[in-house]
Short mmCIF file of C-alpha atoms and ligand atoms in Angstrom, two decimals:
data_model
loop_
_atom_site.label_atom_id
_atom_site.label_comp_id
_atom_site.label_asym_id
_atom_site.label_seq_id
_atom_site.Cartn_x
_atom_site.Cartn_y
_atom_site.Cartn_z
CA UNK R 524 -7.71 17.51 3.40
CA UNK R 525 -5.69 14.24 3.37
CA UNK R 526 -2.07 14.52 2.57
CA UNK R 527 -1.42 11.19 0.24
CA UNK R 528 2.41 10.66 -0.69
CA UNK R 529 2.38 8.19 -3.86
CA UNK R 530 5.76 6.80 -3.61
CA UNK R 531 7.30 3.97 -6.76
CA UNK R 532 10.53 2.24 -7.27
CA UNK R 533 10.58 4.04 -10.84
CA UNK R 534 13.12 6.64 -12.45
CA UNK R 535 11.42 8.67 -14.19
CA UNK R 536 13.70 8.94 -17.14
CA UNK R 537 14.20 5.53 -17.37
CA UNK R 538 10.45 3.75 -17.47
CA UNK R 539 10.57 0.21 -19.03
CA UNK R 540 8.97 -0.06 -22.06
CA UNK R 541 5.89 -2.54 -20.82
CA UNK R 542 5.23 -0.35 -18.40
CA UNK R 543 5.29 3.06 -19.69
CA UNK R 544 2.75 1.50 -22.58
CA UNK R 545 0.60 0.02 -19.69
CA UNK R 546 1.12 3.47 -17.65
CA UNK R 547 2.00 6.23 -20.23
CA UNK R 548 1.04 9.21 -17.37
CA UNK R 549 3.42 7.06 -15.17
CA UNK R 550 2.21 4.37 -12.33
CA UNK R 551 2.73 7.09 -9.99
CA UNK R 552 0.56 9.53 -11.81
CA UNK R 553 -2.21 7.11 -12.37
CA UNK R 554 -2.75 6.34 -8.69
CA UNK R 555 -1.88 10.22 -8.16
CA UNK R 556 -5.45 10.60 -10.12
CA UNK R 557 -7.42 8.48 -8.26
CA UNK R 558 -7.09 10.63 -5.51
CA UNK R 559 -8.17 14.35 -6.85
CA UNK R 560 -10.18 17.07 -5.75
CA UNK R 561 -10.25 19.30 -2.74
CA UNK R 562 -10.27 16.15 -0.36
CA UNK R 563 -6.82 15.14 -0.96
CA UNK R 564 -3.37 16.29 -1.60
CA UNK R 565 -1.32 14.30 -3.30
CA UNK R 566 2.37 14.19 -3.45
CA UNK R 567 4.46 11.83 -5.92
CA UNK R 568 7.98 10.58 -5.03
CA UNK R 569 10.14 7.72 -5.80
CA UNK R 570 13.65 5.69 -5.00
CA UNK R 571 15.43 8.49 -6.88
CA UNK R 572 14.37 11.64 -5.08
CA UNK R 573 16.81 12.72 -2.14
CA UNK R 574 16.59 10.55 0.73
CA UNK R 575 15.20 7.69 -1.80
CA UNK R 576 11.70 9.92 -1.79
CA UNK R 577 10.94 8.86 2.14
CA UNK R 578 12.38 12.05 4.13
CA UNK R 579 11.81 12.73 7.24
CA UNK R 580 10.10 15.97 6.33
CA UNK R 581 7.90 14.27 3.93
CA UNK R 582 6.61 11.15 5.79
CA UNK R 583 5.85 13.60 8.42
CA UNK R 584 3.46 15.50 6.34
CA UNK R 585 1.70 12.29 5.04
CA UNK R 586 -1.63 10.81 6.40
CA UNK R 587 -1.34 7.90 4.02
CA UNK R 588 1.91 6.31 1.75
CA UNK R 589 0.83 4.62 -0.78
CA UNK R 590 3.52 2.65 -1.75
CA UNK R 591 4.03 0.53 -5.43
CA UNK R 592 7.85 -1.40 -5.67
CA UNK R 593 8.64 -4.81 -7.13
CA UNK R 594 12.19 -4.83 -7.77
CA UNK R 595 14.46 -2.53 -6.17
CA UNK R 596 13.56 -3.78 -2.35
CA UNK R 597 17.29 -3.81 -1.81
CA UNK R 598 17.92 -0.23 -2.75
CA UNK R 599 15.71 1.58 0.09
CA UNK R 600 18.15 2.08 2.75
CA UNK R 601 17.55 0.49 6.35
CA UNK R 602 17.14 4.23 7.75
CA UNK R 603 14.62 5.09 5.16
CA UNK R 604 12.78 1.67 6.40
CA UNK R 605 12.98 2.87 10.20
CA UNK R 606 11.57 6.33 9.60
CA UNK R 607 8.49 4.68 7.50
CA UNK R 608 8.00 2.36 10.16
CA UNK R 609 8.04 5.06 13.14
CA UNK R 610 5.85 7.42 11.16
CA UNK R 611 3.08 3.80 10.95
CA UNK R 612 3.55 3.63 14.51
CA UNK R 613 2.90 7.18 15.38
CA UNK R 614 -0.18 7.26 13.03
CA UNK R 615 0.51 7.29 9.41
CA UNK R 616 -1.56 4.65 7.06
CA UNK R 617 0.38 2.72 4.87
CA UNK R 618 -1.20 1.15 1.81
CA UNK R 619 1.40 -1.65 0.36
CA UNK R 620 0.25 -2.23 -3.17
CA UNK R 621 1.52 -5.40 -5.25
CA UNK R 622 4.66 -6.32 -5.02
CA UNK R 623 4.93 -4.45 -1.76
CA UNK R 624 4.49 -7.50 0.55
CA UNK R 625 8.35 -7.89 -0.18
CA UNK R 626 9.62 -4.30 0.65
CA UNK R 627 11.80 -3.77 3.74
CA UNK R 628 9.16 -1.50 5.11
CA UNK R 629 6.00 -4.40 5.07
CA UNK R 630 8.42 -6.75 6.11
CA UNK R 631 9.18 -4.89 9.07
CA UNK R 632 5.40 -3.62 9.91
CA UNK R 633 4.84 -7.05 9.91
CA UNK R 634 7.57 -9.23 10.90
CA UNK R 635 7.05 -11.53 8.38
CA UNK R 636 8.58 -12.52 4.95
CA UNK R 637 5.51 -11.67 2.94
CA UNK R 638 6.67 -15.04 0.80
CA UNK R 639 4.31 -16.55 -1.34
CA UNK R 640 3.81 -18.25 -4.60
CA UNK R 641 3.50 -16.29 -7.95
CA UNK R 642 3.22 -16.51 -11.77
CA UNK R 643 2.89 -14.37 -14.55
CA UNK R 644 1.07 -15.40 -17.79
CA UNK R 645 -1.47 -12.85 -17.55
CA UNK R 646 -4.52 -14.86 -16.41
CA UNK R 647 -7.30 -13.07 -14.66
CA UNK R 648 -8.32 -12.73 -11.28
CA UNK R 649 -11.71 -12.57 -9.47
CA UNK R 650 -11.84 -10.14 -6.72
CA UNK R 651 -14.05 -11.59 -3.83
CA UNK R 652 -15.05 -9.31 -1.36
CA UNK R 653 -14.84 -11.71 2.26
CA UNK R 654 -16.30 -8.82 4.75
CA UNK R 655 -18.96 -6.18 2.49
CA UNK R 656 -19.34 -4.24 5.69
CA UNK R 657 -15.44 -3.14 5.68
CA UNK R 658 -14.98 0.72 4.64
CA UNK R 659 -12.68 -0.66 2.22
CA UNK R 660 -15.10 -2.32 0.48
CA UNK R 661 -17.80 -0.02 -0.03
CA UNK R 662 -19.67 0.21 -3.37
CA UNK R 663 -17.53 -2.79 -4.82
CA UNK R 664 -19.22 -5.22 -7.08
CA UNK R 665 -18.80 -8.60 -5.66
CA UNK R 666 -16.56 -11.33 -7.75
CA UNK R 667 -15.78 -8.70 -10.15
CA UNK R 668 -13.05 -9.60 -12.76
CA UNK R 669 -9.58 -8.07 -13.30
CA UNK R 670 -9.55 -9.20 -16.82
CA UNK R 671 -5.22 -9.97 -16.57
CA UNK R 672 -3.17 -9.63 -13.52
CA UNK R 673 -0.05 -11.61 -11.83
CA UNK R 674 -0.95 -14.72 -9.86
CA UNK R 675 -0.09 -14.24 -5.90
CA UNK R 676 -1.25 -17.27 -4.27
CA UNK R 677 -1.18 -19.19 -1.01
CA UNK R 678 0.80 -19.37 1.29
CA UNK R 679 1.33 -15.82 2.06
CA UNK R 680 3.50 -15.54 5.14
CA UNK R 681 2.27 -12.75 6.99
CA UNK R 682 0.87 -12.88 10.20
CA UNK R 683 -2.94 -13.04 11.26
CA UNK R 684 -4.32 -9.77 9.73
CA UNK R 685 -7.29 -7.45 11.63
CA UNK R 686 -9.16 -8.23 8.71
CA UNK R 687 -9.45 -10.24 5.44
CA UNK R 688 -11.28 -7.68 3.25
CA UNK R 689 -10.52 -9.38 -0.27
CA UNK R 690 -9.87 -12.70 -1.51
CA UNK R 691 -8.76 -13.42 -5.31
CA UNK R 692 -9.30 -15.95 -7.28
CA UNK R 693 -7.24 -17.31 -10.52
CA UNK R 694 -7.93 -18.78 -13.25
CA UNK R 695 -5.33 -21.13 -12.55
CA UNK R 696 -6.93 -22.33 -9.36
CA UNK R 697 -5.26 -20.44 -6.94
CA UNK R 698 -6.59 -18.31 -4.22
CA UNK R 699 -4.95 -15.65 -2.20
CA UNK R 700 -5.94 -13.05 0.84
CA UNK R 701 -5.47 -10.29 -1.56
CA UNK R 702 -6.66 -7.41 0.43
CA UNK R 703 -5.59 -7.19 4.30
CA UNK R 704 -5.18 -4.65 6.92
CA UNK R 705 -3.30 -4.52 9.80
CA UNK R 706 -2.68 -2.05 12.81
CA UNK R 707 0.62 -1.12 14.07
CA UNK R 708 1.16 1.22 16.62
CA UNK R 709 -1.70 4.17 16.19
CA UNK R 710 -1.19 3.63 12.33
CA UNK R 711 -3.59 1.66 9.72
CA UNK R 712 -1.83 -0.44 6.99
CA UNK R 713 -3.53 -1.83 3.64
CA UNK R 714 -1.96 -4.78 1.60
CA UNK R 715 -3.73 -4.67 -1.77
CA UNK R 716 -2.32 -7.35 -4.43
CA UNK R 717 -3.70 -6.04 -7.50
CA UNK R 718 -1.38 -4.06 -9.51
CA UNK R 719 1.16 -5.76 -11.59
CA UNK R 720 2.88 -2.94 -13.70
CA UNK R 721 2.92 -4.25 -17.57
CA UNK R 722 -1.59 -4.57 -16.88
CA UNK R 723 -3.17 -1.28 -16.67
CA UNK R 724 -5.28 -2.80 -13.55
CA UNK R 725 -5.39 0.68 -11.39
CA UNK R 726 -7.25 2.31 -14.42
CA UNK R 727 -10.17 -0.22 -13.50
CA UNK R 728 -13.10 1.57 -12.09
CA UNK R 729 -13.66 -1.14 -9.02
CA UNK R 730 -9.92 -1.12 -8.02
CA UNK R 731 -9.98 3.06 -8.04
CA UNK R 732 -13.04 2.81 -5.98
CA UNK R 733 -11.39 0.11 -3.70
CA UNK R 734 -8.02 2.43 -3.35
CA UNK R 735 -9.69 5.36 -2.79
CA UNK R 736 -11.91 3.84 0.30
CA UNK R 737 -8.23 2.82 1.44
CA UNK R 738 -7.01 6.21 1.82
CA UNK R 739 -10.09 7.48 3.06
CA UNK R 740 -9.91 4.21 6.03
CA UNK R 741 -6.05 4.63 6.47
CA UNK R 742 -6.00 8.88 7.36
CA UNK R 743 -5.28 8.87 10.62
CA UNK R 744 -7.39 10.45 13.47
CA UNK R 745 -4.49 10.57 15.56
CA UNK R 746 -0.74 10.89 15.37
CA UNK R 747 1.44 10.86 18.27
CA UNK R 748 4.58 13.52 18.20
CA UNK R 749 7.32 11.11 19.44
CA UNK R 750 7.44 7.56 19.86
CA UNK R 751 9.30 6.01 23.36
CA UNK R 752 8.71 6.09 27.16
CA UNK R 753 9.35 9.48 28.23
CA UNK R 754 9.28 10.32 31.93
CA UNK R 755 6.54 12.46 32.52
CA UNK R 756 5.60 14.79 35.73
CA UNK R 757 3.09 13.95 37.44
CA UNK R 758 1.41 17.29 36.62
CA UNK R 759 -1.34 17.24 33.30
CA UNK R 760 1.12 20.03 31.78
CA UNK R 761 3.64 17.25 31.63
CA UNK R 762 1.45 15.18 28.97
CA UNK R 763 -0.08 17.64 27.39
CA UNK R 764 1.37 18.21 23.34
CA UNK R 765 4.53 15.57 24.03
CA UNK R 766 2.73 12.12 22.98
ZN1 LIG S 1797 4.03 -8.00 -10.55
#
């Protein structure tokens, strides 16, 4: 069984409008669904839980964050950033969905800005899948449309990735590495840009299928205890359990 945390920026009592008509089971509870069944066990939390919904407790019981913010960046606190980023490094997968690529966390995975260029007048996007043979992209229909999404286009300052999975395509012209993975550490991170909140886009069959092949790539096989240099006998028993 995967254990998938499903972490957003939202209070619950306090939903915009837009969204909560785009979303009415929540954003949370609409990626919560993608993952059901006896495979996976999902947890929701957001900024508003105790310690901002990113305990220590909790990120250690989590194969794979997903993790949906656009606006409140600035309100996850730097130690809540650090323990998301140790838990990557020791083995967690980290999916960064939309308007992720500007949290503290991806900033810090990746060392880089995440800047790009961006517009919102609902225009659609073609998904393009750039490498078929990626886990991520199994069953997905190549070029497929998301009938009205945010533009996210090019530049996007983040470094090299291990792999260009997606590419989208706007009606406007633009194009953008929309769907990117990266390794840190022992732990798997997806960027997926899809997902602006007032568009219903994670009700669309292709991106469910897409985010549920994340989770399923992300789990980890391995997750170290502790992260550092520890000075180790030279006996086996001295290794053994502590890594
Ligand atoms: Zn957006």
């Amino acid at each position: 069984m995967i254990r998938v945390t499903v972490w957003t920026e939202f209070d619950k009592t306090d939903i915009p409008a837009p969204v909560a008509a785009a979303y009415p089971d929540g954003m949370d509870g609409c990626l919560g669904s993608i993952l059901g069944g006896k495979d996976f066990k999902v947890t929701l939390a957001n900024l508003f839980d105790a310690d901002c919904g990113l305990s220590e407790k909790l990120l250690n019981d989590t194969d794979v964050l997903v993790y949906w913010a656009h606006s409140r960046h600035g309100a996850v606190p730097d130690d809540a950033v650090a323990r998301v980023k140790n838990e990557v490094n020791k083995g967690m997968g980290a999916i960064f969905l939309h308007s992720a690529h500007h949290s503290k966390a991806f900033k810090a995975l990746t060392g880089a800005s995440g800047d790009l260029v961006w517009r919102e007048i609902g225009e659609h996007e073609r998904l393009w899948t750039a490498t078929p043979a990626h886990p991520i992209a199994k069953g997905v229909e190549q070029g497929f449309v998301i009938p009205h999404e945010e533009m996210y286009g090019e530049p996007f300052d983040i470094p090299n990735p291990d792999c260009t999975v997606f590419l989208g395509w706007y009606a406007g012209g633009e194009v953008f590495r929309s769907g990117v993975t990266f390794t840190r550490g022992c732990g798997k991170i997806f960027y997926f840009q899809p997902g602006h909140e007032t568009f219903p886009v994670y009700y669309q069959p292709e991106i469910r299928t897409i985010l549920k092949n994340a989770v399923l790539w992300a789990a980890p096989s391995y997750r170290r205890v502790q992260l550092g240099c520890p000075n180790i006998k030279t006996s086996p028993e001295g290794i053994e359990g502590k890594l």
